[in-house]
Amino acid sequence: MIRTMNMWSKAIFVCSIISTTLALTPQIRAGQASSLQPCGEAYYLPSQYTCYDSGFLCPLIDGIPTLRCGPDCYHPEDYSCKNDRLSSVPTSRGSEGNCSTPSTTLQLSSPPFDNYFYSDCNAASQVVITSPLPESNLTIIGPRVLVAWPAGNSGIVIYFEPQNGFNGSLGIQLLNSSSSSPLSPIYDNTSGGNATVGVSTQLRFNSSATLTVAILGSIRTIRDFVEGPSLLRSEIQDTIKYSKTGNVLELSRLWLDNITTTRFSFSSVNLTIDLQNNIAKFEAGTYTFNASFNYPQLEQLSANEVLSPESSALLSQFPQQATSLSFLSYTTKLTAGAWRFLTYFGRDSMIAALLLKPVLSVGEGGAIEAVISGVLERINSTDGSACHEETIGDYATWLNSQQNITSTAPLCDYKMIDTDFFLPVLVERHFVQNPSGSARASAFLSTVASALPENSNLTYKELLKINADKIVGLATPFTAPENQTIDNLIHLKQGEIVGQWRDSTYGIGGGRIPLDVNTALVPAALRSIAILSTAGILDFNATLIGKYATIWEDSTLPFFEVNVPLDTAQARLENYTTSIAIPGLESQSSTLNSDISFHAVALEGNNNLSQVAVMNTDDCFRHFLLNTTNQAQLTSLLNATANNIQHTFPAGLLSDVGLFVANPAYGDSPVYAANFTRNAYHGTVVWSWQLAMMARGLELQLARCNSSDVPEFCAGGVYGNAKRAYNILWDTIAENEEHLSTEVWSWTFNEETNKFEYTDLGALPPPAGVSPTESDVVQLWSLTFLAVKRNEGLR
């Protein structure tokens, strides 16, 4: 039903006013005359009309009040009002917005964050509702509505506070619509240019609320506020327009490209919204909330399209994970996570592809090629660096403007050192090891890049060669006789404090030479370059590059070895447990019966540390990517990994919530405990994909015992130790199945049960001097358990 007054309906409406003014109908005279209310010169029944501005009547239609807009009446679900003129609200009900395939919805909760996803053939959207819990830290958790769109890495965030002034009392809830899904689509392509897309929902405040901060445009801008020092940029904020017509509040902002507009609105037919001096106040109750923008959209891969036909059973076995994977997957790239990383991240997508490879779709238009093309498109053609993160949309325009460049061109972050080395590994494993990939190699690699203007005349094969040239150039000095020195290891780039996956301020303790890059990623990349050269895809001397790989495999681990004598280890455990002062947490020192061995997470750390002596999970890279042949070294490494998995934190890495990616308990300086905490992004916390890579890595090493080239560890006790560790790891994975799609999580300790208990990292206050970090409820590389499964033959 059209709910605005056309000329015909307005004439009928005027007649009804006249009749109520001149005479009462018999029905009214019979019992309703006493209910009539004056509205200017007319009288009306409140059950049938609403009086606006003391003299203008609008009818209730199907029991729902309509609003005034100049001379007309309208319903806010169908129309908006500006300057007393009606315009249609973008809607999916028009034929242009019809999709031939059904929409996909998903709801995931990680209190105090509730996540809602909606996607169809037109767009994909995520809405995150944050409401404080009774136990929430109110200095970091407040009422918030966030909308995120993968297209342009775009979004909206709106913060509220209770009008009653009682912090923590305001709650926000999304209500299910008649279709049982809280979100419904917005679609309108009637204005020319890009279609306007978004979502609509019913949003309820449990008490009166004040809108305190709104940011419209880029997720990067929102992250600068959420994760930074509450940073607001005047050139962004000052362009937000506030308007209110009737009971419809709208905020909109024209992007810096002068084309795209992001907007959101709240409306109600019976609740009051007050707007004064750009401060909006809401009564308690339910409002219609619309959020939309008109930016070019990505082409999403459905769950059927992102998974291979052979893996289609996963759609019914693990529908939540398959839907989550689809939400992050597009024909030109796979995005890293929702909501914070809804765009290209090279490292994340390649690690995910390597682990998910058995179940991902192959061939033209498939998921594997989307990942590889996404990386190749963004190679820095001047030096071969792989792009870590792309900057697109409104944030790209803003960054360009900071360099006095008027451009919307995308930008790439090339500061990471690890991303470079994953590319040849993924290319080799798909285009050489996989028969379907081999058949596609020539056609795929002849593709001409188009994402970055500077790469537009280069083929994928040429960009791959540029990347491989860089890797070989970096690796060669270490391979020369007598050159196996610290100086010739791979260092972080000058002036950078991050460079690999532990990319937070203290992720590797200020180290300059990371463990994973030097002991696993460099030799793995060299092995793959040699294989690609043998296959004719690259043109290096395969034999020589293979020798380089062996030198890196055999000569890098000793730099990172840490051995702590038993008595020293026990004393350090006691000191560490005392220093962190977590009630009930035992030191586990009595469980040790031998010296402790592990590999430092990095070299040349803060406070003049030659080694950042933090026990960690990064040995998983070596187990997963390499089949080393130095028997003594392989046996020692696998045994140390197994021991550290089996020891409960703080003696090892094991806990009831998973393996901690870092354990600083054996460090000989207080700086370790201070920098690696349970509220630090890469501290004593659990990362899902590290569980997956460790599990798969151990399985691959144990499988070598059934190969034609059996390693020495298979004949001794180390095999049994590694097998026990494998099963203990899988037991804790199974116990935390409900959290595995999450990016990262932390813990509290229950003194009564003597157990570690799950908590969302974002619910904890950040370490001193560090900005708060939320965890994505869905993370690409955390979905790798779709492919990584327990080997029942190893039980």
PDB file of C-alpha atoms in Angstrom, residues 442-596:
ATOM      1  CA  SER A 442      49.148 -20.410 -18.188  1.00  0.00           C
ATOM      2  CA  ALA A 443      45.841 -18.607 -18.672  1.00  0.00           C
ATOM      3  CA  PHE A 444      45.801 -17.237 -15.147  1.00  0.00           C
ATOM      4  CA  LEU A 445      49.384 -15.990 -15.135  1.00  0.00           C
ATOM      5  CA  SER A 446      48.897 -14.219 -18.463  1.00  0.00           C
ATOM      6  CA  THR A 447      46.201 -11.999 -16.890  1.00  0.00           C
ATOM      7  CA  VAL A 448      47.076  -8.293 -16.987  1.00  0.00           C
ATOM      8  CA  ALA A 449      46.775  -6.525 -13.637  1.00  0.00           C
ATOM      9  CA  SER A 450      44.149  -3.811 -13.277  1.00  0.00           C
ATOM     10  CA  ALA A 451      43.641  -2.960  -9.592  1.00  0.00           C
ATOM     11  CA  LEU A 452      46.548  -0.507  -9.236  1.00  0.00           C
ATOM     12  CA  PRO A 453      47.299   1.992 -12.025  1.00  0.00           C
ATOM     13  CA  GLU A 454      51.044   1.462 -11.628  1.00  0.00           C
ATOM     14  CA  ASN A 455      50.699  -2.267 -12.394  1.00  0.00           C
ATOM     15  CA  SER A 456      48.296  -1.952 -15.312  1.00  0.00           C
ATOM     16  CA  ASN A 457      50.805  -3.035 -17.997  1.00  0.00           C
ATOM     17  CA  LEU A 458      52.133  -6.072 -16.113  1.00  0.00           C
ATOM     18  CA  THR A 459      50.937  -9.670 -16.227  1.00  0.00           C
ATOM     19  CA  TYR A 460      50.496 -11.796 -13.137  1.00  0.00           C
ATOM     20  CA  LYS A 461      53.517 -13.863 -14.180  1.00  0.00           C
ATOM     21  CA  GLU A 462      55.691 -10.741 -14.384  1.00  0.00           C
ATOM     22  CA  LEU A 463      54.506  -9.588 -10.966  1.00  0.00           C
ATOM     23  CA  LEU A 464      55.212 -13.044  -9.508  1.00  0.00           C
ATOM     24  CA  LYS A 465      58.734 -12.879 -10.934  1.00  0.00           C
ATOM     25  CA  ILE A 466      59.295  -9.439  -9.390  1.00  0.00           C
ATOM     26  CA  ASN A 467      58.235 -10.821  -6.009  1.00  0.00           C
ATOM     27  CA  ALA A 468      60.478 -13.884  -6.378  1.00  0.00           C
ATOM     28  CA  ASP A 469      63.434 -11.686  -7.366  1.00  0.00           C
ATOM     29  CA  LYS A 470      63.035  -9.801  -4.104  1.00  0.00           C
ATOM     30  CA  ILE A 471      62.911 -12.974  -2.026  1.00  0.00           C
ATOM     31  CA  VAL A 472      65.980 -14.491  -3.636  1.00  0.00           C
ATOM     32  CA  GLY A 473      67.824 -11.195  -3.305  1.00  0.00           C
ATOM     33  CA  LEU A 474      67.055 -10.967   0.417  1.00  0.00           C
ATOM     34  CA  ALA A 475      67.914 -14.601   1.072  1.00  0.00           C
ATOM     35  CA  THR A 476      71.174 -14.888  -0.876  1.00  0.00           C
ATOM     36  CA  PRO A 477      73.600 -13.069   1.500  1.00  0.00           C
ATOM     37  CA  PHE A 478      72.889 -15.527   4.340  1.00  0.00           C
ATOM     38  CA  THR A 479      73.766 -18.488   2.112  1.00  0.00           C
ATOM     39  CA  ALA A 480      77.349 -17.494   1.311  1.00  0.00           C
ATOM     40  CA  PRO A 481      80.171 -19.327   3.125  1.00  0.00           C
ATOM     41  CA  GLU A 482      80.692 -18.020   6.688  1.00  0.00           C
ATOM     42  CA  ASN A 483      77.732 -15.642   6.207  1.00  0.00           C
ATOM     43  CA  GLN A 484      75.267 -17.351   8.531  1.00  0.00           C
ATOM     44  CA  THR A 485      75.185 -14.416  10.924  1.00  0.00           C
ATOM     45  CA  ILE A 486      72.525 -12.390  12.695  1.00  0.00           C
ATOM     46  CA  ASP A 487      73.229  -9.447  10.434  1.00  0.00           C
ATOM     47  CA  ASN A 488      72.209 -11.489   7.405  1.00  0.00           C
ATOM     48  CA  LEU A 489      68.897 -12.641   8.846  1.00  0.00           C
ATOM     49  CA  ILE A 490      65.708 -10.908   7.726  1.00  0.00           C
ATOM     50  CA  HIS A 491      64.995  -7.816   9.853  1.00  0.00           C
ATOM     51  CA  LEU A 492      61.944  -5.606  10.178  1.00  0.00           C
ATOM     52  CA  LYS A 493      62.029  -2.629   7.866  1.00  0.00           C
ATOM     53  CA  GLN A 494      63.835   0.435   9.113  1.00  0.00           C
ATOM     54  CA  GLY A 495      61.649   2.586  11.311  1.00  0.00           C
ATOM     55  CA  GLU A 496      58.904  -0.021  11.698  1.00  0.00           C
ATOM     56  CA  ILE A 497      57.976  -1.736  14.966  1.00  0.00           C
ATOM     57  CA  VAL A 498      55.868  -4.446  13.313  1.00  0.00           C
ATOM     58  CA  GLY A 499      56.467  -6.701  10.332  1.00  0.00           C
ATOM     59  CA  GLN A 500      54.781 -10.076  10.743  1.00  0.00           C
ATOM     60  CA  TRP A 501      51.541 -11.528  12.093  1.00  0.00           C
ATOM     61  CA  ARG A 502      52.172 -10.407  15.676  1.00  0.00           C
ATOM     62  CA  ASP A 503      51.717  -6.859  14.464  1.00  0.00           C
ATOM     63  CA  SER A 504      50.932  -5.003  17.691  1.00  0.00           C
ATOM     64  CA  THR A 505      53.238  -2.700  19.608  1.00  0.00           C
ATOM     65  CA  TYR A 506      54.662  -5.413  21.857  1.00  0.00           C
ATOM     66  CA  GLY A 507      53.711  -8.406  19.684  1.00  0.00           C
ATOM     67  CA  ILE A 508      57.322  -9.562  19.399  1.00  0.00           C
ATOM     68  CA  GLY A 509      58.593  -7.541  22.335  1.00  0.00           C
ATOM     69  CA  GLY A 510      60.217  -4.890  20.197  1.00  0.00           C
ATOM     70  CA  GLY A 511      62.233  -7.550  18.377  1.00  0.00           C
ATOM     71  CA  ARG A 512      63.790  -6.763  15.013  1.00  0.00           C
ATOM     72  CA  ILE A 513      64.323 -10.335  13.746  1.00  0.00           C
ATOM     73  CA  PRO A 514      61.197 -12.523  13.937  1.00  0.00           C
ATOM     74  CA  LEU A 515      61.266 -16.282  14.424  1.00  0.00           C
ATOM     75  CA  ASP A 516      58.599 -17.255  11.901  1.00  0.00           C
ATOM     76  CA  VAL A 517      59.996 -15.281   8.979  1.00  0.00           C
ATOM     77  CA  ASN A 518      63.560 -16.505   9.319  1.00  0.00           C
ATOM     78  CA  THR A 519      63.140 -20.130  10.356  1.00  0.00           C
ATOM     79  CA  ALA A 520      60.090 -21.041   8.258  1.00  0.00           C
ATOM     80  CA  LEU A 521      58.834 -18.498   5.732  1.00  0.00           C
ATOM     81  CA  VAL A 522      62.120 -17.770   3.949  1.00  0.00           C
ATOM     82  CA  PRO A 523      63.095 -21.417   3.394  1.00  0.00           C
ATOM     83  CA  ALA A 524      59.514 -22.333   2.439  1.00  0.00           C
ATOM     84  CA  ALA A 525      59.411 -19.558  -0.152  1.00  0.00           C
ATOM     85  CA  LEU A 526      62.780 -20.646  -1.546  1.00  0.00           C
ATOM     86  CA  ARG A 527      61.593 -24.261  -1.829  1.00  0.00           C
ATOM     87  CA  SER A 528      58.543 -23.108  -3.760  1.00  0.00           C
ATOM     88  CA  ILE A 529      60.546 -20.830  -6.036  1.00  0.00           C
ATOM     89  CA  ALA A 530      62.764 -23.791  -6.902  1.00  0.00           C
ATOM     90  CA  ILE A 531      59.705 -25.947  -7.709  1.00  0.00           C
ATOM     91  CA  LEU A 532      58.096 -23.166  -9.753  1.00  0.00           C
ATOM     92  CA  SER A 533      61.322 -22.852 -11.692  1.00  0.00           C
ATOM     93  CA  THR A 534      61.417 -26.575 -12.398  1.00  0.00           C
ATOM     94  CA  ALA A 535      57.830 -26.270 -13.638  1.00  0.00           C
ATOM     95  CA  GLY A 536      58.813 -23.442 -15.997  1.00  0.00           C
ATOM     96  CA  ILE A 537      56.697 -20.797 -14.276  1.00  0.00           C
ATOM     97  CA  LEU A 538      59.805 -19.028 -12.943  1.00  0.00           C
ATOM     98  CA  ASP A 539      63.292 -19.097 -14.409  1.00  0.00           C
ATOM     99  CA  PHE A 540      65.709 -19.447 -11.506  1.00  0.00           C
ATOM    100  CA  ASN A 541      68.351 -22.140 -11.132  1.00  0.00           C
ATOM    101  CA  ALA A 542      66.187 -24.589  -9.205  1.00  0.00           C
ATOM    102  CA  THR A 543      69.117 -26.585  -7.843  1.00  0.00           C
ATOM    103  CA  LEU A 544      70.843 -23.514  -6.473  1.00  0.00           C
ATOM    104  CA  ILE A 545      67.671 -22.119  -4.902  1.00  0.00           C
ATOM    105  CA  GLY A 546      67.033 -25.519  -3.311  1.00  0.00           C
ATOM    106  CA  LYS A 547      70.479 -25.375  -1.707  1.00  0.00           C
ATOM    107  CA  TYR A 548      69.695 -21.886  -0.413  1.00  0.00           C
ATOM    108  CA  ALA A 549      66.528 -23.257   1.173  1.00  0.00           C
ATOM    109  CA  THR A 550      68.464 -26.011   2.974  1.00  0.00           C
ATOM    110  CA  ILE A 551      70.921 -23.505   4.421  1.00  0.00           C
ATOM    111  CA  TRP A 552      68.044 -21.386   5.758  1.00  0.00           C
ATOM    112  CA  GLU A 553      66.313 -24.478   7.170  1.00  0.00           C
ATOM    113  CA  ASP A 554      69.390 -25.783   8.954  1.00  0.00           C
ATOM    114  CA  SER A 555      71.178 -22.613  10.058  1.00  0.00           C
ATOM    115  CA  THR A 556      68.504 -20.262  11.425  1.00  0.00           C
ATOM    116  CA  LEU A 557      66.949 -22.113  14.386  1.00  0.00           C
ATOM    117  CA  PRO A 558      70.109 -22.027  16.572  1.00  0.00           C
ATOM    118  CA  PHE A 559      69.920 -18.222  16.785  1.00  0.00           C
ATOM    119  CA  PHE A 560      66.531 -18.485  18.495  1.00  0.00           C
ATOM    120  CA  GLU A 561      67.132 -21.447  20.848  1.00  0.00           C
ATOM    121  CA  VAL A 562      66.286 -20.823  24.508  1.00  0.00           C
ATOM    122  CA  ASN A 563      67.211 -23.391  27.167  1.00  0.00           C
ATOM    123  CA  VAL A 564      66.282 -22.789  30.793  1.00  0.00           C
ATOM    124  CA  PRO A 565      67.685 -25.139  33.457  1.00  0.00           C
ATOM    125  CA  LEU A 566      65.051 -26.855  35.592  1.00  0.00           C
ATOM    126  CA  ASP A 567      65.741 -25.033  38.849  1.00  0.00           C
ATOM    127  CA  THR A 568      65.856 -21.659  37.076  1.00  0.00           C
ATOM    128  CA  ALA A 569      62.645 -22.457  35.221  1.00  0.00           C
ATOM    129  CA  GLN A 570      60.830 -23.349  38.437  1.00  0.00           C
ATOM    130  CA  ALA A 571      61.999 -20.170  40.153  1.00  0.00           C
ATOM    131  CA  ARG A 572      60.912 -18.020  37.228  1.00  0.00           C
ATOM    132  CA  LEU A 573      57.484 -19.653  37.219  1.00  0.00           C
ATOM    133  CA  GLU A 574      57.049 -18.807  40.896  1.00  0.00           C
ATOM    134  CA  ASN A 575      58.147 -15.217  40.326  1.00  0.00           C
ATOM    135  CA  TYR A 576      55.909 -14.784  37.298  1.00  0.00           C
ATOM    136  CA  THR A 577      52.825 -16.157  39.023  1.00  0.00           C
ATOM    137  CA  THR A 578      53.393 -13.843  41.951  1.00  0.00           C
ATOM    138  CA  SER A 579      53.880 -10.827  39.687  1.00  0.00           C
ATOM    139  CA  ILE A 580      50.675 -11.254  37.686  1.00  0.00           C
ATOM    140  CA  ALA A 581      48.684 -11.923  40.862  1.00  0.00           C
ATOM    141  CA  ILE A 582      45.734 -13.807  39.409  1.00  0.00           C
ATOM    142  CA  PRO A 583      43.848 -15.399  42.317  1.00  0.00           C
ATOM    143  CA  GLY A 584      43.968 -19.181  42.231  1.00  0.00           C
ATOM    144  CA  LEU A 585      46.385 -19.463  39.302  1.00  0.00           C
ATOM    145  CA  GLU A 586      49.132 -21.908  40.257  1.00  0.00           C
ATOM    146  CA  SER A 587      52.695 -21.699  38.966  1.00  0.00           C
ATOM    147  CA  GLN A 588      52.739 -25.333  37.784  1.00  0.00           C
ATOM    148  CA  SER A 589      56.437 -25.399  38.745  1.00  0.00           C
ATOM    149  CA  SER A 590      56.034 -28.799  40.396  1.00  0.00           C
ATOM    150  CA  THR A 591      54.921 -30.314  37.074  1.00  0.00           C
ATOM    151  CA  LEU A 592      58.347 -29.730  35.511  1.00  0.00           C
ATOM    152  CA  ASN A 593      60.869 -32.557  35.573  1.00  0.00           C
ATOM    153  CA  SER A 594      63.442 -31.363  33.029  1.00  0.00           C
ATOM    154  CA  ASP A 595      64.963 -28.281  31.466  1.00  0.00           C
ATOM    155  CA  ILE A 596      62.694 -26.065  29.356  1.00  0.00           C
TER     156      ILE A 596
END
